[in-house]
């Protein structure tokens, strides 16, 4: 491993900050050009003109656009995303309550997709054009082709309504709501920390189906990319030499190939994780999962731009941060990237 130079790290950090600024500009513009009236959503369509004007001034919408933008940036710098029309709470408080549910779902999904996708891609490459390889490619193709919402509905019909193997929509049965004190916001962890094993198994029964369905698309991508990376390495001279020395196929994969594609896998997993956080919206709607996706969808239905913009910024920032960390890891652990950057 080689150290990443300060200049190179600064360049990558500058790219992150520029991307974040562009995201803030885009969300600001969207919040102003969409045909929704945030003032009307707060005071109502039949409000008195004086009350309407007062609320408009309170929100700063009567100011020039450049002043509105600076107020917008100042509020974001202080964690102020405004007030949600739907709940009447600060948007930051609503997001702090909704984000852990999305984080828990996406984290479990990326764990499942990694522990299935990476070995499947390795085995498919090792036995190229075999039945295993063809099956893996078909599984990946199906994961890319069929919409998540269809999988979700079919999964509920079969495994919940039909077989009763998993919990239904929601994060937990209504009977157990409020019985676990939220410390981390992650229901599985909080229930275990407080010794509520019954609630843990109930929560696990609710999360497992949406997590598996959400993981399927990511698993298909991880499998395909792992197979591609592995096939590239299997044709290298060092692998041929290892096989000539009598190293078994699995030993070659474990001791030689996997360490050489680890950096590439880190990048793929980071992108997949960001995609899961971003793409959990449809899954949350199907399973009535109380996360950011469902929160933003409900806000969109009533034109609550504060909630929509804030959710977009949070998810976009996380996606950028994960890509930044993967990019830095790539530069640190792969000397070829440092040489190319010089």
Coordinates of C-alpha atoms in Angstrom, one line a residue:
X1 CA 0.0 0.0 0.0
X2 CA 1.3 3.5 -0.9
X3 CA 0.4 6.7 0.9
X4 CA -2.0 9.0 -0.9
X5 CA -0.4 12.5 -1.4
X6 CA -1.9 15.5 0.2
X7 CA -2.3 17.1 -3.2
X8 CA -4.1 14.1 -4.6
X9 CA -6.4 13.9 -1.6
X10 CA -7.2 17.6 -1.9
X11 CA -8.0 17.3 -5.6
X12 CA -10.5 14.5 -4.9
X13 CA -12.0 16.3 -1.9
X14 CA -12.4 19.4 -4.2
X15 CA -14.3 17.3 -6.7
X16 CA -16.6 16.1 -3.9
X17 CA -17.2 19.7 -2.7
X18 CA -17.9 20.9 -6.3
X19 CA -20.3 18.1 -6.9
X20 CA -22.0 18.8 -3.6
X21 CA -22.4 22.5 -4.5
X22 CA -23.8 21.6 -7.9
X23 CA -26.3 19.3 -6.1
X24 CA -27.3 22.2 -3.8
X25 CA -27.8 24.5 -6.8
X26 CA -29.9 21.9 -8.7
X27 CA -32.1 21.2 -5.6
X28 CA -32.6 25.0 -5.1
X29 CA -33.6 25.5 -8.7
X30 CA -36.0 22.5 -8.6
X31 CA -37.6 23.9 -5.5
X32 CA -38.3 27.2 -7.2
X33 CA -39.4 26.1 -10.7
X34 CA -41.7 23.2 -9.8
X35 CA -45.4 24.1 -10.2
X36 CA -46.0 23.8 -6.5
X37 CA -46.9 26.5 -4.0
X38 CA -45.1 26.0 -0.7
X39 CA -47.0 28.9 0.8
X40 CA -50.4 27.5 -0.2
X41 CA -49.4 24.1 1.1
X42 CA -48.8 25.7 4.5
X43 CA -51.6 28.2 4.9
X44 CA -54.2 26.5 2.6
X45 CA -55.7 27.6 -0.6
X46 CA -58.5 29.6 1.0
X47 CA -56.2 31.6 3.3
X48 CA -56.6 35.3 3.7
X49 CA -54.3 37.3 1.3
X50 CA -52.6 39.0 4.3
X51 CA -51.9 35.7 5.9
X52 CA -50.6 34.4 2.6
X53 CA -48.3 37.4 2.1
X54 CA -47.0 37.1 5.7
X55 CA -46.1 33.5 5.3
X56 CA -44.5 34.3 2.0
X57 CA -42.3 36.9 3.7
X58 CA -41.6 34.5 6.5
X59 CA -40.2 31.9 4.1
X60 CA -38.2 34.6 2.3
X61 CA -39.9 34.0 -1.0
X62 CA -40.4 37.8 -1.5
X63 CA -36.7 38.4 -1.6
X64 CA -34.6 38.4 -4.8
X65 CA -33.5 35.0 -6.0
X66 CA -29.9 35.4 -5.1
X67 CA -30.8 36.3 -1.5
X68 CA -33.1 33.3 -1.3
X69 CA -30.1 31.2 -2.4
X70 CA -27.8 32.5 0.3
X71 CA -30.5 32.0 2.9
X72 CA -31.0 28.5 1.6
X73 CA -27.3 27.8 1.9
X74 CA -27.1 29.4 5.4
X75 CA -30.0 27.2 6.6
X76 CA -28.4 24.1 5.3
X77 CA -25.1 25.0 7.0
X78 CA -27.0 25.1 10.3
X79 CA -28.9 21.9 9.6
X80 CA -32.1 23.8 9.0
X81 CA -34.1 22.3 6.2
X82 CA -37.3 24.1 7.1
X83 CA -40.6 22.8 8.4
X84 CA -42.4 19.8 7.0
X85 CA -46.0 20.6 5.9
X86 CA -47.0 16.9 6.4
X87 CA -46.0 16.6 10.0
X88 CA -45.4 20.2 11.2
X89 CA -42.0 19.1 12.5
X90 CA -38.6 20.4 11.4
X91 CA -37.6 18.4 8.4
X92 CA -34.3 17.6 10.0
X93 CA -36.1 15.9 12.9
X94 CA -38.3 13.9 10.4
X95 CA -35.2 12.8 8.5
X96 CA -33.4 11.8 11.7
X97 CA -36.3 9.5 12.5
X98 CA -36.8 8.1 9.0
X99 CA -33.2 7.7 7.9
X100 CA -32.3 4.8 10.3
X101 CA -35.0 2.6 8.8
X102 CA -33.6 3.2 5.3
X103 CA -30.0 2.7 6.5
X104 CA -30.9 -0.5 8.3
X105 CA -32.7 -1.9 5.2
X106 CA -30.0 -0.9 2.7
X107 CA -27.2 -2.2 5.0
X108 CA -28.8 -5.6 5.4
X109 CA -29.4 -5.6 1.6
X110 CA -25.8 -4.8 0.7
X111 CA -24.6 -7.5 3.2
X112 CA -26.8 -10.1 1.5
X113 CA -25.8 -9.0 -2.0
X114 CA -22.1 -9.1 -1.2
X115 CA -22.1 -12.5 0.5
X116 CA -24.1 -13.9 -2.4
X117 CA -22.8 -11.9 -5.4
X118 CA -19.1 -12.0 -4.9
X119 CA -18.8 -15.8 -4.4
X120 CA -21.2 -16.4 -7.2
X121 CA -19.2 -14.2 -9.6
X122 CA -15.9 -15.9 -8.5
X123 CA -17.3 -19.4 -9.1
X124 CA -19.0 -18.4 -12.4
X125 CA -15.6 -17.1 -13.7
X126 CA -13.7 -20.1 -12.4
X127 CA -16.1 -22.5 -14.2
X128 CA -16.6 -20.3 -17.3
X129 CA -19.3 -21.5 -19.8
X130 CA -20.3 -24.2 -17.4
X131 CA -23.9 -24.8 -16.1
X132 CA -22.9 -22.8 -13.0
X133 CA -21.7 -19.9 -15.1
X134 CA -24.8 -19.9 -17.3
X135 CA -27.1 -20.0 -14.3
X136 CA -25.3 -17.1 -12.7
X137 CA -25.6 -15.0 -15.9
X138 CA -29.3 -15.8 -16.1
X139 CA -29.8 -14.9 -12.4
X140 CA -28.0 -11.6 -13.0
X141 CA -30.0 -10.9 -16.2
X142 CA -33.3 -11.4 -14.3
X143 CA -32.2 -9.2 -11.5
X144 CA -31.5 -6.4 -14.0
X145 CA -34.6 -6.9 -16.0
X146 CA -37.6 -7.3 -13.7
X147 CA -38.8 -4.3 -11.7
X148 CA -38.4 -4.2 -8.0
X149 CA -42.0 -3.4 -7.3
X150 CA -43.1 -6.6 -9.1
X151 CA -40.8 -8.7 -7.1
X152 CA -42.1 -7.0 -3.9
X153 CA -45.7 -7.6 -4.7
X154 CA -45.1 -11.2 -5.7
X155 CA -43.0 -11.8 -2.6
X156 CA -45.7 -10.5 -0.3
X157 CA -48.3 -12.6 -2.0
X158 CA -46.2 -15.8 -1.8
X159 CA -44.2 -15.6 1.3
X160 CA -46.5 -13.5 3.5
X161 CA -50.1 -14.0 2.4
X162 CA -49.6 -17.5 1.1
X163 CA -46.9 -19.3 3.2
X164 CA -46.7 -16.9 6.1
X165 CA -43.0 -17.3 6.3
X166 CA -42.2 -13.5 6.8
X167 CA -43.8 -10.5 8.4
X168 CA -46.1 -8.2 6.4
X169 CA -45.7 -4.6 5.5
X170 CA -44.2 -2.2 8.0
X171 CA -41.1 -2.4 10.1
X172 CA -42.7 -4.3 13.0
X173 CA -46.1 -5.6 14.2
X174 CA -48.3 -2.9 15.6
X175 CA -48.4 -4.8 19.0
X176 CA -44.6 -4.2 19.5
X177 CA -44.4 -0.6 18.5
X178 CA -43.0 1.7 21.2
X179 CA -41.7 -1.2 23.3
X180 CA -38.1 -0.7 22.3
X181 CA -36.3 2.5 23.2
X182 CA -34.5 3.9 20.2
X183 CA -30.7 4.4 20.9
X184 CA -29.1 3.7 17.5
X185 CA -32.3 4.0 15.4
X186 CA -31.7 0.5 14.1
X187 CA -34.5 -1.7 15.4
X188 CA -32.6 -5.0 15.1
X189 CA -29.7 -3.7 17.2
X190 CA -31.7 -1.8 19.7
X191 CA -34.0 -4.8 20.4
X192 CA -30.9 -7.1 21.0
X193 CA -29.2 -4.5 23.2
X194 CA -32.3 -4.4 25.4
X195 CA -32.7 -8.1 25.5
X196 CA -36.0 -8.1 23.5
X197 CA -35.4 -11.2 21.5
X198 CA -39.1 -11.6 20.6
X199 CA -39.2 -8.1 19.1
X200 CA -35.9 -8.8 17.3
X201 CA -37.3 -11.9 15.6
X202 CA -40.4 -10.0 14.7
X203 CA -38.4 -7.2 13.2
X204 CA -36.2 -9.6 11.4
X205 CA -39.2 -11.3 9.9
X206 CA -40.4 -7.9 8.6
X207 CA -37.1 -6.8 7.1
X208 CA -35.8 -10.0 5.5
X209 CA -38.1 -10.0 2.5
X210 CA -37.7 -6.3 1.5
X211 CA -33.9 -6.6 2.1
X212 CA -33.6 -9.7 -0.1
X213 CA -35.7 -8.1 -2.9
X214 CA -33.7 -4.9 -2.6
X215 CA -30.5 -6.9 -2.6
X216 CA -31.3 -8.9 -5.7
X217 CA -30.7 -6.1 -8.2
X218 CA -27.4 -5.2 -6.4
X219 CA -26.4 -8.8 -6.3
X220 CA -26.9 -9.2 -10.0
X221 CA -24.6 -6.2 -10.7
X222 CA -22.0 -7.4 -8.1
X223 CA -22.0 -10.9 -9.6
X224 CA -21.6 -9.6 -13.2
X225 CA -18.7 -7.3 -12.3
X226 CA -17.0 -9.8 -10.0
X227 CA -17.1 -12.4 -12.8
X228 CA -15.7 -9.9 -15.3
X229 CA -12.8 -8.8 -12.9
X230 CA -12.0 -12.5 -12.2
X231 CA -11.9 -13.5 -15.8
X232 CA -9.5 -10.7 -16.5
X233 CA -7.2 -11.9 -13.8
X234 CA -7.4 -15.6 -14.7
X235 CA -5.8 -14.8 -18.0
X236 CA -2.8 -13.1 -16.4
X237 CA 0.7 -14.8 -16.3
X238 CA 0.9 -14.9 -12.5
X239 CA -2.3 -17.1 -12.4
X240 CA -1.0 -19.4 -15.1
X241 CA 2.3 -19.7 -13.2
X242 CA 0.4 -20.5 -10.0
X243 CA -1.7 -23.2 -11.7
X244 CA 1.5 -24.7 -13.2
X245 CA 3.0 -25.0 -9.7
X246 CA 0.1 -27.1 -8.7
X247 CA -2.0 -24.5 -6.8
X248 CA -5.7 -25.6 -6.8
X249 CA -8.3 -23.6 -8.6
X250 CA -9.9 -22.4 -5.3
X251 CA -6.4 -21.7 -3.9
X252 CA -5.6 -19.6 -6.9
X253 CA -8.8 -17.6 -6.5
X254 CA -8.4 -17.1 -2.7
X255 CA -4.6 -16.4 -2.6
X256 CA -4.0 -14.6 -5.9
X257 CA -7.1 -13.4 -7.7
X258 CA -9.2 -12.1 -4.9
X259 CA -6.5 -9.8 -3.4
X260 CA -5.9 -8.3 -6.9
X261 CA -9.6 -7.5 -7.5
X262 CA -10.3 -6.4 -3.9
X263 CA -9.9 -2.7 -4.7
X264 CA -12.2 -2.9 -7.7
X265 CA -14.7 -4.8 -5.5
X266 CA -14.6 -2.0 -2.9
X267 CA -15.6 0.5 -5.6
X268 CA -18.4 -1.7 -6.9
X269 CA -19.7 -2.3 -3.4
X270 CA -19.6 1.4 -2.5
X271 CA -21.6 2.2 -5.7
X272 CA -24.1 -0.6 -4.9
X273 CA -24.5 0.7 -1.4
X274 CA -25.2 4.2 -2.5
X275 CA -27.6 2.8 -5.1
X276 CA -29.5 0.8 -2.5
X277 CA -29.9 3.9 -0.3
X278 CA -31.1 5.9 -3.3
X279 CA -33.2 3.1 -4.8
X280 CA -35.0 2.0 -1.7
X281 CA -37.9 4.3 -2.5
X282 CA -39.9 1.8 -4.5
X283 CA -39.2 -1.0 -2.0
X284 CA -40.3 1.2 0.9
X285 CA -43.5 2.1 -0.8
X286 CA -44.4 -1.6 -1.6
X287 CA -43.6 -2.7 2.0
X288 CA -44.8 0.4 3.8
X289 CA -41.3 0.8 5.2
X290 CA -41.1 4.0 7.3
X291 CA -37.8 5.3 5.7
X292 CA -36.7 8.3 3.7
X293 CA -38.2 6.8 0.5
X294 CA -41.7 6.7 1.8
X295 CA -41.3 10.0 3.6
X296 CA -40.2 11.7 0.4
X297 CA -43.1 10.1 -1.6
X298 CA -45.7 11.3 0.9
X299 CA -44.1 14.8 0.8
X300 CA -44.2 14.7 -3.0
X301 CA -47.9 14.0 -3.0
X302 CA -48.7 17.2 -1.2
X303 CA -46.0 19.4 -2.7
X304 CA -43.9 19.6 0.5
X305 CA -40.7 21.0 -1.2
X306 CA -38.8 21.4 2.1
X307 CA -39.0 17.6 2.7
X308 CA -38.4 16.7 -0.9
X309 CA -35.3 18.9 -1.3
X310 CA -33.9 17.8 2.1
X311 CA -34.3 14.1 1.3
X312 CA -32.7 14.6 -2.1
X313 CA -29.7 16.4 -0.6
X314 CA -29.2 13.8 2.1
X315 CA -29.3 10.8 -0.3
X316 CA -27.2 12.6 -2.9
X317 CA -24.6 13.6 -0.4
X318 CA -24.3 10.0 1.0
X319 CA -24.0 8.7 -2.6
X320 CA -21.2 11.2 -3.3
X321 CA -19.4 10.5 -0.1
X322 CA -19.4 6.7 -0.7
X323 CA -18.0 7.3 -4.2
X324 CA -15.4 9.7 -2.7
X325 CA -14.3 7.1 -0.1
X326 CA -14.1 4.4 -2.8
X327 CA -12.1 6.6 -5.1
X328 CA -9.6 7.4 -2.3
X329 CA -9.4 3.7 -1.4
X330 CA -8.7 2.9 -5.0
X331 CA -5.9 5.5 -5.2
X332 CA -4.4 4.3 -1.9
X333 CA -4.4 0.6 -2.5
X334 CA -3.8 0.5 -6.3
X335 CA -0.4 2.0 -7.2
X336 CA -1.4 2.0 -10.9
X337 CA -4.0 4.7 -10.1
X338 CA -1.4 6.9 -8.5
X339 CA 1.0 6.5 -11.4
X340 CA -1.8 7.4 -13.9
X341 CA -2.7 10.5 -11.8
X342 CA 0.9 11.8 -12.1

